Short mmCIF file of C-alpha atoms and ligand atoms in Angstrom, two decimals:
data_model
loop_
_atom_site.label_atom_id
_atom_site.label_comp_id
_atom_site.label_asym_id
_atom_site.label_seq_id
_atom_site.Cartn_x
_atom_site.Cartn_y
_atom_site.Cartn_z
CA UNK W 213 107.54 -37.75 61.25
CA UNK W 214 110.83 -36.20 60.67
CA UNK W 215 114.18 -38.47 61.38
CA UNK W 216 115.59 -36.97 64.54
CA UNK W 217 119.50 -35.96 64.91
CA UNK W 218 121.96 -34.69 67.04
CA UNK W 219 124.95 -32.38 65.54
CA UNK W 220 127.80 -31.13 68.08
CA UNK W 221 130.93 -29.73 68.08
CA UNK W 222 134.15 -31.29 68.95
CA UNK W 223 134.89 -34.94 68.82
CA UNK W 224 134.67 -35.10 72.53
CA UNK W 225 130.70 -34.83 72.16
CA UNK W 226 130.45 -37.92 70.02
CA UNK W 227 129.65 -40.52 73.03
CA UNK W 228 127.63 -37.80 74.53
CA UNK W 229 125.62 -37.54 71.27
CA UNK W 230 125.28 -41.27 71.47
CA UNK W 231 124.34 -41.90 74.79
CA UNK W 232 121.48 -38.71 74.34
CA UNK W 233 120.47 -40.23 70.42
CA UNK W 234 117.88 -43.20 71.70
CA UNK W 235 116.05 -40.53 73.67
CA UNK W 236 115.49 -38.33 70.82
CA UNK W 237 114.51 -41.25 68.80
CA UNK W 238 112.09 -42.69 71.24
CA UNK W 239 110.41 -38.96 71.26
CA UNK W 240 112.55 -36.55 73.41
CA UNK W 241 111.87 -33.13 72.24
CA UNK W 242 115.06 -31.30 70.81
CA UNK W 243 115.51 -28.86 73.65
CA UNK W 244 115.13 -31.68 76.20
CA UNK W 245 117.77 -33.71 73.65
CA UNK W 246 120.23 -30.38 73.65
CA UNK W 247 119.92 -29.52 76.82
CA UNK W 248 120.97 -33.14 78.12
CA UNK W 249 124.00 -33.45 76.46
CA UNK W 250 125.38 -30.13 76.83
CA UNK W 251 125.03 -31.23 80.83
CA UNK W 252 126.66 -33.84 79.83
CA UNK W 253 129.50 -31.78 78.86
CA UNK W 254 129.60 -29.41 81.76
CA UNK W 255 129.79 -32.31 84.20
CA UNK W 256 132.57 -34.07 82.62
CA UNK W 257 136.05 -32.75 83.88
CA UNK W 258 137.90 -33.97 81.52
CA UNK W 259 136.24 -30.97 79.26
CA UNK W 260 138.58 -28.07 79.85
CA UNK W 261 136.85 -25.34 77.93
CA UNK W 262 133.07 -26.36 79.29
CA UNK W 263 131.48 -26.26 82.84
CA UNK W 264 133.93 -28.00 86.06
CA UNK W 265 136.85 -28.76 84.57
CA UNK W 266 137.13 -25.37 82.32
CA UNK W 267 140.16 -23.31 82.49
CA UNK W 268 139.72 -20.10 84.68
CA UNK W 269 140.50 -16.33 84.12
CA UNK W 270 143.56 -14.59 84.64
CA UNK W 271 142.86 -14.50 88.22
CA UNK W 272 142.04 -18.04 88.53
CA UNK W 273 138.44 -18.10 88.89
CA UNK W 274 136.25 -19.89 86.76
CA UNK W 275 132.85 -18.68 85.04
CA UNK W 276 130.77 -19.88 82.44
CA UNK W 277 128.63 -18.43 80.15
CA UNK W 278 125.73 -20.78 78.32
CA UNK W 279 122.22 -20.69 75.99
CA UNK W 280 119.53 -22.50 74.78
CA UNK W 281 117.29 -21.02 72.13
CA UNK W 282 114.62 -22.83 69.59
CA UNK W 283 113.39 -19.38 68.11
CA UNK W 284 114.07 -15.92 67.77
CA UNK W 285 111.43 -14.79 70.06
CA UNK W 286 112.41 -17.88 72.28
CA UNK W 287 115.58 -18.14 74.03
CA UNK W 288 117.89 -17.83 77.21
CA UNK W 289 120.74 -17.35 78.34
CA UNK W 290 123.37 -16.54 81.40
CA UNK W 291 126.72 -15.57 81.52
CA UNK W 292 129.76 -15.26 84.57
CA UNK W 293 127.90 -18.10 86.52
CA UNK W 294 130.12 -18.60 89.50
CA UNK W 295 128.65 -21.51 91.57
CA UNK W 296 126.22 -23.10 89.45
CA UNK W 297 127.50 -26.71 87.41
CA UNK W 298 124.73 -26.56 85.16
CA UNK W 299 124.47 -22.96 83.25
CA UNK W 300 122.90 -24.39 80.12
CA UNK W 301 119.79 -25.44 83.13
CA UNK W 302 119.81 -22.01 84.40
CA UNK W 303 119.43 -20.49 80.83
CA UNK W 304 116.49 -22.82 79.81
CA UNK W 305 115.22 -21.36 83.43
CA UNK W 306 115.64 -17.56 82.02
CA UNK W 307 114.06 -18.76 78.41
CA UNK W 308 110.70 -20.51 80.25
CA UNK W 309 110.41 -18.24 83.43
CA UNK W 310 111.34 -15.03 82.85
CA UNK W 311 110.48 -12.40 79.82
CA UNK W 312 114.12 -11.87 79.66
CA UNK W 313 117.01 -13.28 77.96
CA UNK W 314 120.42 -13.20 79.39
CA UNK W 315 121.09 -12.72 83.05
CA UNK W 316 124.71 -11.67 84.68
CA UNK W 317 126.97 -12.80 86.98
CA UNK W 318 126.30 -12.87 90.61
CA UNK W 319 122.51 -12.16 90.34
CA UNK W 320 122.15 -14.83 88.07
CA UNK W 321 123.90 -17.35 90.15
CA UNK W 322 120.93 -15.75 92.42
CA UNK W 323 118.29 -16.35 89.87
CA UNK W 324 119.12 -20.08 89.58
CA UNK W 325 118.93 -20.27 93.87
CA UNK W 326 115.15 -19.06 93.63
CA UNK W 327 114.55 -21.83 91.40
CA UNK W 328 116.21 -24.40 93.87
CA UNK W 329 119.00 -24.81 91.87
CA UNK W 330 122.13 -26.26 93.97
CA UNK W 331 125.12 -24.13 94.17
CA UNK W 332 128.43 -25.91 94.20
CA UNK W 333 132.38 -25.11 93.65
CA UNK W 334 132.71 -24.68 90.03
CA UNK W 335 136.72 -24.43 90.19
CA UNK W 336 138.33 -27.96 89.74
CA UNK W 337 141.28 -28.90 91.24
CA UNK W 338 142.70 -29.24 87.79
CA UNK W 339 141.84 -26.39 86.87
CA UNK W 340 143.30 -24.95 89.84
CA UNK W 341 146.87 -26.79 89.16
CA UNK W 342 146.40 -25.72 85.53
CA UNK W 343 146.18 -21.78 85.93
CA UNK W 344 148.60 -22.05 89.05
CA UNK W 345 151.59 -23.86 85.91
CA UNK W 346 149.70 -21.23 83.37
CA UNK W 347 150.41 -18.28 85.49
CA UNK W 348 154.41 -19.58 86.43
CA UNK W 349 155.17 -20.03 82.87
CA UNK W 350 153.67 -16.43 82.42
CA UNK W 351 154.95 -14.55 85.33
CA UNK W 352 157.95 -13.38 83.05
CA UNK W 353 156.56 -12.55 79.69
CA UNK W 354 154.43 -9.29 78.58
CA UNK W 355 150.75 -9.02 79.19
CA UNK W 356 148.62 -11.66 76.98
CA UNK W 357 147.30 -10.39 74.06
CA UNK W 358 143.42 -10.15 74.00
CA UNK W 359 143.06 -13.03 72.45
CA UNK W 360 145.87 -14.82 73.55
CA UNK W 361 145.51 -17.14 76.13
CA UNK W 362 148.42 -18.23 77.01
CA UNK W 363 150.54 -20.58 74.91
CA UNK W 364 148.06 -21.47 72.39
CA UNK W 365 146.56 -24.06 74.62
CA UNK W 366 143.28 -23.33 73.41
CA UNK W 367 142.61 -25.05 70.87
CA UNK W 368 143.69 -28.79 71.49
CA UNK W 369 141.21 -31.29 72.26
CA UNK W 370 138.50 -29.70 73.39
CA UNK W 371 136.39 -26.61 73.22
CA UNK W 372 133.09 -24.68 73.56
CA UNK W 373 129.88 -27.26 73.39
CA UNK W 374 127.12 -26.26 71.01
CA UNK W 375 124.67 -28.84 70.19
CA UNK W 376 121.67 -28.55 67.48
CA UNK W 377 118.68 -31.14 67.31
CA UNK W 378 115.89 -32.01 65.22
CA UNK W 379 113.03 -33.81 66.77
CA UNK W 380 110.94 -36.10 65.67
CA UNK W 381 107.97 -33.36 65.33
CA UNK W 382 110.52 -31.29 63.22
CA UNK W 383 111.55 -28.81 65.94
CA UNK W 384 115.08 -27.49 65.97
CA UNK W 385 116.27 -26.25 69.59
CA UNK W 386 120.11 -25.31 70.11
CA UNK W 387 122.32 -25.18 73.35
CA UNK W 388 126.01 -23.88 73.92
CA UNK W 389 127.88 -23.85 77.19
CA UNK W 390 131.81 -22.19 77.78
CA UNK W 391 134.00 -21.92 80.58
CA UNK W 392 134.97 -18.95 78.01
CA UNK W 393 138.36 -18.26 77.17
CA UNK W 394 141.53 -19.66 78.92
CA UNK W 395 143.52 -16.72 81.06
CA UNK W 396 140.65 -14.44 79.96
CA UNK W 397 140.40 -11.05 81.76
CA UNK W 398 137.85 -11.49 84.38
CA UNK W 399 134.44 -10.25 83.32
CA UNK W 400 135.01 -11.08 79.91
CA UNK W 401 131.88 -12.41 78.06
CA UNK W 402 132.38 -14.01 74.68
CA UNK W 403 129.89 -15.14 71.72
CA UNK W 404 128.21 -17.75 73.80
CA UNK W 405 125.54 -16.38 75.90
CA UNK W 406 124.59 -13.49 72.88
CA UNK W 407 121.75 -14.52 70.64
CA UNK W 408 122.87 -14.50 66.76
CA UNK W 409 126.82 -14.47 68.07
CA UNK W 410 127.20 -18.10 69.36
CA UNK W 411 124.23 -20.05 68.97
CA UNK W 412 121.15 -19.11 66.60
CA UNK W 413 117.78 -21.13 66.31
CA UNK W 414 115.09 -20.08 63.54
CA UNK W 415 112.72 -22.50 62.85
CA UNK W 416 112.17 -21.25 59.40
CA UNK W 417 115.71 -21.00 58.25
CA UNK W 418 117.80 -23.21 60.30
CA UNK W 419 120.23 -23.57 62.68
CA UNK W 420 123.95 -22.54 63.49
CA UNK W 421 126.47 -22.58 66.29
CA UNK W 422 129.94 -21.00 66.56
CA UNK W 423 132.98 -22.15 68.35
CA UNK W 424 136.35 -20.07 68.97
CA UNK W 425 137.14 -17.24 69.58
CA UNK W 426 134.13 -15.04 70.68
CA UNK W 427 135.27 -11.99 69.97
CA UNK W 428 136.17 -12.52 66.01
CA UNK W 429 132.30 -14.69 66.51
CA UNK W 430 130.40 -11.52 68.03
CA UNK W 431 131.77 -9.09 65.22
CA UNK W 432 130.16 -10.31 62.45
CA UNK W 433 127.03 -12.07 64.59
CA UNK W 434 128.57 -14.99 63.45
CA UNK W 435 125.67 -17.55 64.08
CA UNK W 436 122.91 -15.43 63.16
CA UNK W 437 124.78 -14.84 59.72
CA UNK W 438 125.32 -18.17 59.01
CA UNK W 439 121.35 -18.30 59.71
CA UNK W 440 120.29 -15.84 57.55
CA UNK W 441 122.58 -16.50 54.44
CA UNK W 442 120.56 -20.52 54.72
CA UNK W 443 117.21 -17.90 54.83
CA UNK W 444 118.35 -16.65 51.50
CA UNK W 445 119.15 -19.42 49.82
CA UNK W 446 122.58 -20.39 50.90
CA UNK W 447 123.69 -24.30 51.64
CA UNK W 448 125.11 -24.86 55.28
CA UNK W 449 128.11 -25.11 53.60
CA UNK W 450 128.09 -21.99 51.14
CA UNK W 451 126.62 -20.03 54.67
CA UNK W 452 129.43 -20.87 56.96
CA UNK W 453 132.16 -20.30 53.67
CA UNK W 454 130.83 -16.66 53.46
CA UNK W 455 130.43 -16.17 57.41
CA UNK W 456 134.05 -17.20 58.18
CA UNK W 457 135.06 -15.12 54.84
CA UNK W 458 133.25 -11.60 56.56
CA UNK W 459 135.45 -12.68 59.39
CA UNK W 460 138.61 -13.40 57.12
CA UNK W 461 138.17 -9.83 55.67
CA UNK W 462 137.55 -8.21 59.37
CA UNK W 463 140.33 -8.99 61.38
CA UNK W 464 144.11 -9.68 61.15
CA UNK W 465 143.78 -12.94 61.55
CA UNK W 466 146.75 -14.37 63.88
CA UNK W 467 148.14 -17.66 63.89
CA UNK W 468 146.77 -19.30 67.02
CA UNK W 469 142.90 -17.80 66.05
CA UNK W 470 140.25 -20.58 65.21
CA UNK W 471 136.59 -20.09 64.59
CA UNK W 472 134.31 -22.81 63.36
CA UNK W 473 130.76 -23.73 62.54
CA UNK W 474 128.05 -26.21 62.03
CA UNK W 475 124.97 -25.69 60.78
CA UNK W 476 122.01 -27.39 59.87
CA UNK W 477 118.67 -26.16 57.67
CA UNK W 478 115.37 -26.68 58.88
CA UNK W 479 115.20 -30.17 56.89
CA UNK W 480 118.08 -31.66 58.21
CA UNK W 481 120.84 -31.17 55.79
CA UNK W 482 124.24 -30.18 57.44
CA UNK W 483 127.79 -28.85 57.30
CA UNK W 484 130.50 -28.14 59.63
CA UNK W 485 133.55 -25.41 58.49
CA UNK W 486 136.96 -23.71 60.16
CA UNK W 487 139.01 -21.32 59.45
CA UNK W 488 141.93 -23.57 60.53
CA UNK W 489 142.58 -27.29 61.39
CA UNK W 490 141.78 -29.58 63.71
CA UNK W 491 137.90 -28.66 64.54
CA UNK W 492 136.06 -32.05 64.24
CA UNK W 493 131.93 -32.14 64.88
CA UNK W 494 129.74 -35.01 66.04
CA UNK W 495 126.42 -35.93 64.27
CA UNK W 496 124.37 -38.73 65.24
CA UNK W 497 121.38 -40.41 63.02
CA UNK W 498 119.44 -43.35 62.66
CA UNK W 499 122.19 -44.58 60.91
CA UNK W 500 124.39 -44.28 63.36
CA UNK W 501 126.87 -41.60 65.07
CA UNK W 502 130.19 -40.19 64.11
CA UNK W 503 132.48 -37.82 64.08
CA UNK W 504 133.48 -35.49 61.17
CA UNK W 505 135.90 -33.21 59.52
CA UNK W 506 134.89 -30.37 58.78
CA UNK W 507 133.68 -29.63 55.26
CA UNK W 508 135.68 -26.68 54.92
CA UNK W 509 139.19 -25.57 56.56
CA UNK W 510 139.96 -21.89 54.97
CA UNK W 511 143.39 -21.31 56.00
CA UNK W 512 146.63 -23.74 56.77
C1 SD4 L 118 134.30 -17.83 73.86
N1 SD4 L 118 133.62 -19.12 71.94
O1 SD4 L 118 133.95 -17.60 75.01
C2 SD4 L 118 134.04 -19.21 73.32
C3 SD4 L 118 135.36 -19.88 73.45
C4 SD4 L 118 135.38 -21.21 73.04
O2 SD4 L 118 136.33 -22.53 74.73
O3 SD4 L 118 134.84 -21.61 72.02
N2 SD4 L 118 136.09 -21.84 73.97
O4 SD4 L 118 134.88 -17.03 73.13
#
């Protein structure tokens, strides 16, 4: 028997962790565990950068992008869901019903209705209210920047969900879920729904999950790197160090750009890093849950 436990990022998935943690401890496999709190997330509105609630595109819709994985030659994923609440539900659908693993847009929203999934109004009044002061307090400047979206909102409380577990038979599984970038231009797809970019799962080697910005993520395969460096040897720690340096060394890296990781070997032992501050993760125990600071912050 292994001891089971939860690691998430972003304080705001502590109490989710919590409520989920006596489930995995009474037997709950790890992709049941993952996939439960990451709906967790995506339900709660208060969550502006996961499932109702998120912040939409430039246009002001909203579309989210999510995986689950628990093995390289196991995974799923969808991304531009437009009237689905659950995305993480429809990738686990992809993973376990399909040979495939990332559907689009508008035919995946179709995918999820041939499995009786319900299809609802994903855009939140807030959300609404938010793009409608977004796009007023932008209606006079330049065009956004790629990777600016708007204000450096971003990056306050909240952010992309990406949960790992351990079981109590020693399986990892992983899940992420994104409403994406804030502002983004519509059609954009970011780290989260691409195997090895946002979310990796290898039972032999470990587990890793990226939050941030996608595209600075998907250039180096951020979470397949972090991954493979624990395959060779590496700590979580010394994997995620050398991961966000490859990224460092890539890109002009601007003031309002955050990427961060957590990662976990096979056996259990953990790290969370950043390249700036203000990333927290959540990891719950037997012991007990809490919510971290990062083990490493590279720049500030
Ligand atoms: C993305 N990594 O789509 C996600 C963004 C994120 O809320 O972490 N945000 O690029």
């Amino acid at each position: 028997m292994t001891s089971p436990f939860l690691l998430s990022t972003w304080s705001f998935s502590e109490p989710i962790l919590e409520s989920e943690y006596p489930n995995l401890s009474a037997g709950c496999s790890a992709l049941d565990a993952v996939e439960a709190c990451v709906r967790n997330a995506e339900q709660d509105e208060s969550i502006d950068s996961v499932g109702f609630g998120g912040l939409p595109d430039r246009n002001g819709n909203c579309t989210f992008d999510a995986m689950v994985m628990t093995s390289p030659s196991s995974s799923g994923a969808v991304c531009g869901i437009e009237r689905h609440l659950h995305p993480v539900s429809i990738a686990r659908l992809v993973m376990e019903k399909t040979n495939h693993t990332l559907l689009a847009g508008t035919l995946a929203d179709d995918f999820a209705d041939s499995h009786a999934m319900e299809s609802a109004n994903i855009l939140a009044h807030t959300s609404e209210q938010k793009w409608e002061s977004w796009k007023k307090r932008s209606r006079d400047t330049k065009p956004l920047a790629p990777f600016d979206h708007g204000h450096g909102q971003l990056f306050g409380s909240h952010d992309t969900i990406g949960t790992i577990a351990l079981d109590s038979h020693g399986t990892l599984a992983g899940a992420c879920s994104t409403s994406g970038m804030a502002w983004k231009v519509p059609g954009r797809v970011g780290d989260s729904p691409i195997v090895g970019h946002g979310l990796y799962v290898d039972p032999k080697r470990g587990a890793a999950t990226g939050t941030g910005h996608g595209e600075l993520i998907s250039g180096v395969n951020g979470a397949f790197l972090v991954v493979d460096l624990m395959g060779r040897g590496a700590t979580p720690l010394e994997a995620i160090h050398e991961t966000l340096d490859r990224i460092v060394s890539c890109w002009d890296i601007k003031k309002e750009y955050q990427v961060a990781f957590i990662a976990t070997t096979p056996e259990g032992k953990f790290a969370g890093g950043a390249l700036r501050a203000g990333f927290k993760y959540a990891m719950c125990n037997s012991d007990g849950c809490i919510v971290k600071d990062p083990e490493l912050v590279m720049l500030d």
